[in-house]
Each structure stands twice: as C-alpha cells, then as structure tokens.
C-alpha cells in the first residue's frame, strides 16, 4: 500500500532528519530499510516508513507514520528497534520530530 | 487529491524544517497555508504541500512535492513566493532539504 498524507486520517507522523557523511548516505538508507523490515514494521501501530535521500548526499529523512504518539514511544523503547537505532547513531546524528498533519494542499 | 509517497512516482520532495517559538507555531502554519495557496500552487511543477506541526510546538515541517528539482529552484526564485518566504523567515529559522524517495515500507 502507498503511504498517503491526509490531515483527516488521525495518524501521527515522525519526521527523523539524519545528518550523515556523503559516503555513508547509502549505507544509512540500507540500515533504515532493514530496521523497518526487521523491527519497526512488527510493532503495534506501525503504518508506514518512507526513506528519503537528500540530493546533496548529506541527509537521510525517514517520514514515518504510526497510529498514535504512544505507539511511537513504545517503538523507540522496543529492544530490537533500539538496537537498530543504535547502529544508525553510529553513522549519523538524528533529530526525530513527532508531528501531526495540519493541512494539505494539492492540485 | 491526497498526496502519496511513492519511490516510483519520480517526483522531487522538499522537506523544509522550520524552528519556531511555541507561541508563533500556529501563525507560521497559517502563513505557509497562505503562501501555498497564493503563490506556490500556481508555479509550474507544483504537486503538493503538506504542513505539519510538531507536538512539542517548536517546529513546523512542510513536506512539499514537485515535478523536478528545476521546478523547486524556479519556485524559490519566483518573486511572489520569495515574498512569502521572507515573511516566514521573520518568524522562524528554516532548513530546506531537497530529496528523492529511496524506499517505502507499509503494512
């Protein structure tokens, strides 16, 4: 299923911006892909994770959706998920921002 | 139309993270809503803009989609758009990151 962005869906969004060395960007994308498949996806409330690469090579952004803030918090405390995030922390600094969709505009 | 996140859609994504005073978060959301409707939406290549509010009140994130990197660059140079972004700069620091979707995972 393709992820959608909808202010009326009532989902929580986690935007996690990773700052990374250019020569490690692809490695970080693969690590987050694996973390999502092996750990995050199995946690309660998981809806989607969408991994983005900045064109300049210095960032990776995970746009992740979950049913609730509580589910995000539980996910971060889950031992399997925490192990993957520890590996990510070895490659990059990150800044996770828990959000709600305020509005959407499209053609 | 609801925005979708799809690695195969071939769209460019601009993730713009604004850092703002808690008591100005809502004002910034409204400014970005207006900028999108009055300027960005009329530019070539515009696909969507999705405004997010962080739960802690200190950030606003615009997840915007465009047909190409060239369209994003032209949008930023457009005088009307630039005027709105100048108003946003008066309220918040921002960090625009041009990305491609590398992968999507959902249930």
CSV table of C-alpha atoms in Angstrom, one decimal:
chain,number,residue,atom,x,y,z
A,1,UNK,CA,0.0,0.0,0.0
A,2,UNK,CA,1.2,3.5,-0.8
A,3,UNK,CA,1.5,5.9,2.1
A,4,UNK,CA,-0.8,8.9,1.9
A,5,UNK,CA,-0.7,12.3,3.7
A,6,UNK,CA,-4.1,13.3,5.0
A,7,UNK,CA,-4.9,15.8,7.8
A,8,UNK,CA,-8.1,13.9,8.5
A,9,UNK,CA,-6.6,10.4,8.9
A,10,UNK,CA,-5.7,11.0,12.5
A,11,UNK,CA,-2.2,9.4,12.2
A,12,UNK,CA,0.9,10.6,14.0
A,13,UNK,CA,4.0,11.4,11.8
A,14,UNK,CA,7.6,11.1,12.9
A,15,UNK,CA,10.0,13.1,10.7
A,16,UNK,CA,13.5,12.0,11.5
A,17,UNK,CA,16.3,14.0,9.9
A,18,UNK,CA,19.7,12.2,9.8
A,19,UNK,CA,22.8,14.2,9.1
A,20,UNK,CA,25.4,11.9,7.5
A,21,UNK,CA,28.7,11.8,5.7
A,22,UNK,CA,28.1,11.8,1.9
A,23,UNK,CA,30.0,8.5,1.5
A,24,UNK,CA,27.7,6.8,4.1
A,25,UNK,CA,24.3,8.0,2.9
A,26,UNK,CA,23.5,4.8,1.0
A,27,UNK,CA,24.7,2.7,3.9
A,28,UNK,CA,22.3,4.5,6.3
A,29,UNK,CA,19.4,4.1,3.8
A,30,UNK,CA,20.0,0.3,3.8
A,31,UNK,CA,20.3,0.2,7.6
A,32,UNK,CA,16.9,2.0,8.0
A,33,UNK,CA,15.3,-0.3,5.4
A,34,UNK,CA,16.5,-3.3,7.4
A,35,UNK,CA,15.5,-1.7,10.7
A,36,UNK,CA,12.0,-1.1,9.3
A,37,UNK,CA,11.5,-4.6,7.9
A,38,UNK,CA,13.0,-6.4,10.9
A,39,UNK,CA,11.8,-4.4,13.8
A,40,UNK,CA,9.6,-1.3,13.3
A,41,UNK,CA,7.1,-3.0,11.0
A,42,UNK,CA,6.2,-5.6,13.6
A,43,UNK,CA,5.4,-3.0,16.3
A,44,UNK,CA,1.8,-2.1,17.2
A,45,UNK,CA,0.5,0.9,15.4
A,46,UNK,CA,3.0,0.9,12.5
A,47,UNK,CA,1.6,2.4,9.4
A,48,UNK,CA,4.5,3.3,7.1
A,49,UNK,CA,8.1,4.3,6.9
A,50,UNK,CA,9.4,6.3,3.9
A,51,UNK,CA,13.1,6.8,3.5
A,52,UNK,CA,14.3,9.8,1.6
A,53,UNK,CA,17.9,10.7,0.4
A,54,UNK,CA,18.9,14.4,0.0
A,55,UNK,CA,20.2,15.3,-3.4
A,56,UNK,CA,23.3,16.8,-1.9
A,57,UNK,CA,24.1,13.5,-0.1
A,58,UNK,CA,24.3,14.9,3.4
A,59,UNK,CA,20.9,13.9,4.8
A,60,UNK,CA,18.6,10.9,5.1
A,61,UNK,CA,15.0,11.6,6.2
A,62,UNK,CA,12.6,9.0,7.5
A,63,UNK,CA,8.9,10.1,7.1
A,64,UNK,CA,7.2,7.5,9.3
A,65,UNK,CA,3.5,7.1,10.2
A,66,UNK,CA,2.0,5.5,13.3
A,67,UNK,CA,-1.4,5.1,14.8
A,68,UNK,CA,-0.5,7.2,17.9
A,69,UNK,CA,2.2,9.0,19.9
A,70,UNK,CA,2.1,6.2,22.5
A,71,UNK,CA,2.9,3.7,19.7
A,72,UNK,CA,5.9,5.8,18.6
A,73,UNK,CA,7.2,6.0,22.2
A,74,UNK,CA,6.7,2.2,22.7
A,75,UNK,CA,8.5,1.6,19.3
A,76,UNK,CA,11.5,3.7,20.5
A,77,UNK,CA,11.7,1.6,23.7
A,78,UNK,CA,11.4,-1.8,22.0
A,79,UNK,CA,14.8,-3.6,22.4
A,80,UNK,CA,15.0,-4.7,18.7
A,81,UNK,CA,14.2,-1.3,17.4
A,82,UNK,CA,16.6,0.3,19.9
A,83,UNK,CA,19.4,-1.9,18.7
A,84,UNK,CA,18.9,-0.8,15.1
A,85,UNK,CA,18.7,2.9,16.1
A,86,UNK,CA,22.0,2.5,18.0
A,87,UNK,CA,23.6,1.3,14.7
A,88,UNK,CA,22.1,4.3,13.0
A,89,UNK,CA,23.5,6.6,15.7
A,90,UNK,CA,27.0,5.2,14.9
A,91,UNK,CA,26.6,6.6,11.3
A,92,UNK,CA,24.7,9.8,11.8
A,93,UNK,CA,23.3,12.4,14.1
A,94,UNK,CA,19.5,12.5,14.1
A,95,UNK,CA,16.6,14.7,15.1
A,96,UNK,CA,13.3,13.0,15.5
A,97,UNK,CA,10.2,15.3,15.3
A,98,UNK,CA,6.8,14.0,16.3
A,99,UNK,CA,4.1,15.8,14.3
A,100,UNK,CA,0.5,16.0,13.2
A,101,UNK,CA,-0.6,17.0,9.7
A,102,UNK,CA,-2.0,20.5,10.0
A,103,UNK,CA,-3.1,20.9,6.3
A,104,UNK,CA,-2.6,19.5,2.8
A,105,UNK,CA,-2.7,21.4,-0.5
A,106,UNK,CA,-2.6,19.7,-3.8
A,107,UNK,CA,-3.8,20.4,-7.4
B,1,UNK,CA,-6.3,14.8,-4.2
B,2,UNK,CA,-4.4,13.3,-1.3
B,3,UNK,CA,-0.6,13.4,-1.5
B,4,UNK,CA,1.0,10.0,-1.8
B,5,UNK,CA,4.6,8.9,-1.1
B,6,UNK,CA,5.9,6.5,-3.8
B,7,UNK,CA,9.5,5.8,-4.7
B,8,UNK,CA,8.4,5.1,-8.3
B,9,UNK,CA,6.5,8.3,-8.9
B,10,UNK,CA,9.6,10.2,-10.0
B,11,UNK,CA,8.7,13.3,-8.0
B,12,UNK,CA,11.1,15.5,-6.0
B,13,UNK,CA,10.4,16.2,-2.4
B,14,UNK,CA,11.3,19.3,-0.4
B,15,UNK,CA,11.3,18.8,3.4
B,16,UNK,CA,11.5,22.2,5.0
B,17,UNK,CA,12.0,22.1,8.8
B,18,UNK,CA,11.1,25.4,10.5
B,19,UNK,CA,12.2,26.1,14.1
B,20,UNK,CA,9.8,28.5,15.7
B,21,UNK,CA,8.8,29.9,19.1
B,22,UNK,CA,5.9,27.9,20.5
B,23,UNK,CA,3.6,30.9,20.6
B,24,UNK,CA,4.2,31.5,16.9
B,25,UNK,CA,3.7,27.9,15.6
B,26,UNK,CA,0.1,28.4,14.6
B,27,UNK,CA,0.9,31.8,12.9
B,28,UNK,CA,3.6,30.1,10.8
B,29,UNK,CA,1.2,27.3,9.8
B,30,UNK,CA,-1.3,29.9,8.6
B,31,UNK,CA,1.4,31.9,6.7
B,32,UNK,CA,2.6,28.7,4.9
B,33,UNK,CA,-1.0,27.8,4.1
B,34,UNK,CA,-1.5,31.2,2.5
B,35,UNK,CA,1.9,31.2,0.7
B,36,UNK,CA,1.0,27.8,-0.8
B,37,UNK,CA,-2.5,28.9,-2.0
B,38,UNK,CA,-1.4,32.3,-3.3
B,39,UNK,CA,2.0,31.6,-4.7
B,40,UNK,CA,3.4,28.0,-4.7
B,41,UNK,CA,0.3,26.3,-6.1
B,42,UNK,CA,0.4,28.5,-9.2
B,43,UNK,CA,4.0,27.6,-10.1
B,44,UNK,CA,4.9,25.1,-12.8
B,45,UNK,CA,5.6,21.6,-11.4
B,46,UNK,CA,3.7,22.0,-8.1
B,47,UNK,CA,2.3,18.7,-6.9
B,48,UNK,CA,1.5,19.2,-3.1
B,49,UNK,CA,2.4,20.9,0.1
B,50,UNK,CA,1.7,19.3,3.4
B,51,UNK,CA,2.1,21.4,6.5
B,52,UNK,CA,2.9,19.6,9.8
B,53,UNK,CA,3.0,20.9,13.4
B,54,UNK,CA,5.3,19.3,15.9
B,55,UNK,CA,3.6,18.1,19.1
B,56,UNK,CA,6.1,20.0,21.2
B,57,UNK,CA,5.2,23.3,19.5
B,58,UNK,CA,8.7,24.2,18.4
B,59,UNK,CA,8.7,23.1,14.7
B,60,UNK,CA,6.7,23.3,11.6
B,61,UNK,CA,7.5,21.0,8.7
B,62,UNK,CA,6.5,21.5,5.1
B,63,UNK,CA,6.6,18.2,3.1
B,64,UNK,CA,6.3,19.5,-0.5
B,65,UNK,CA,6.3,17.7,-3.8
B,66,UNK,CA,7.3,19.0,-7.2
B,67,UNK,CA,7.8,17.6,-10.6
B,68,UNK,CA,11.5,18.3,-10.7
B,69,UNK,CA,14.5,19.9,-8.9
B,70,UNK,CA,14.5,22.7,-11.5
B,71,UNK,CA,10.8,23.5,-10.7
B,72,UNK,CA,11.7,23.8,-7.0
B,73,UNK,CA,14.6,26.1,-7.8
B,74,UNK,CA,12.4,28.3,-10.1
B,75,UNK,CA,9.7,28.4,-7.3
B,76,UNK,CA,12.2,29.7,-4.8
B,77,UNK,CA,13.2,32.4,-7.2
B,78,UNK,CA,9.7,33.5,-8.1
B,79,UNK,CA,9.1,37.0,-6.6
B,80,UNK,CA,5.7,36.2,-5.1
B,81,UNK,CA,7.0,33.0,-3.5
B,82,UNK,CA,10.1,34.8,-2.3
B,83,UNK,CA,8.0,37.5,-0.6
B,84,UNK,CA,6.1,34.8,1.4
B,85,UNK,CA,9.3,33.1,2.4
B,86,UNK,CA,10.7,36.4,3.6
B,87,UNK,CA,7.7,36.7,5.9
B,88,UNK,CA,8.3,33.1,7.1
B,89,UNK,CA,12.0,34.0,7.7
B,90,UNK,CA,10.8,36.7,10.1
B,91,UNK,CA,9.1,34.1,12.2
B,92,UNK,CA,11.4,31.1,12.1
B,93,UNK,CA,14.7,29.7,11.0
B,94,UNK,CA,14.4,27.1,8.3
B,95,UNK,CA,16.4,24.3,6.7
B,96,UNK,CA,15.1,23.2,3.2
B,97,UNK,CA,16.2,19.7,2.1
B,98,UNK,CA,15.7,18.6,-1.5
B,99,UNK,CA,15.2,14.8,-1.5
B,100,UNK,CA,14.2,11.8,-3.6
B,101,UNK,CA,12.2,8.9,-2.1
B,102,UNK,CA,14.6,6.0,-1.7
B,103,UNK,CA,12.1,3.4,-0.4
B,104,UNK,CA,8.7,3.0,1.2
B,105,UNK,CA,7.5,0.3,3.7
B,106,UNK,CA,4.0,-0.1,4.7
B,107,UNK,CA,1.7,-2.9,6.0
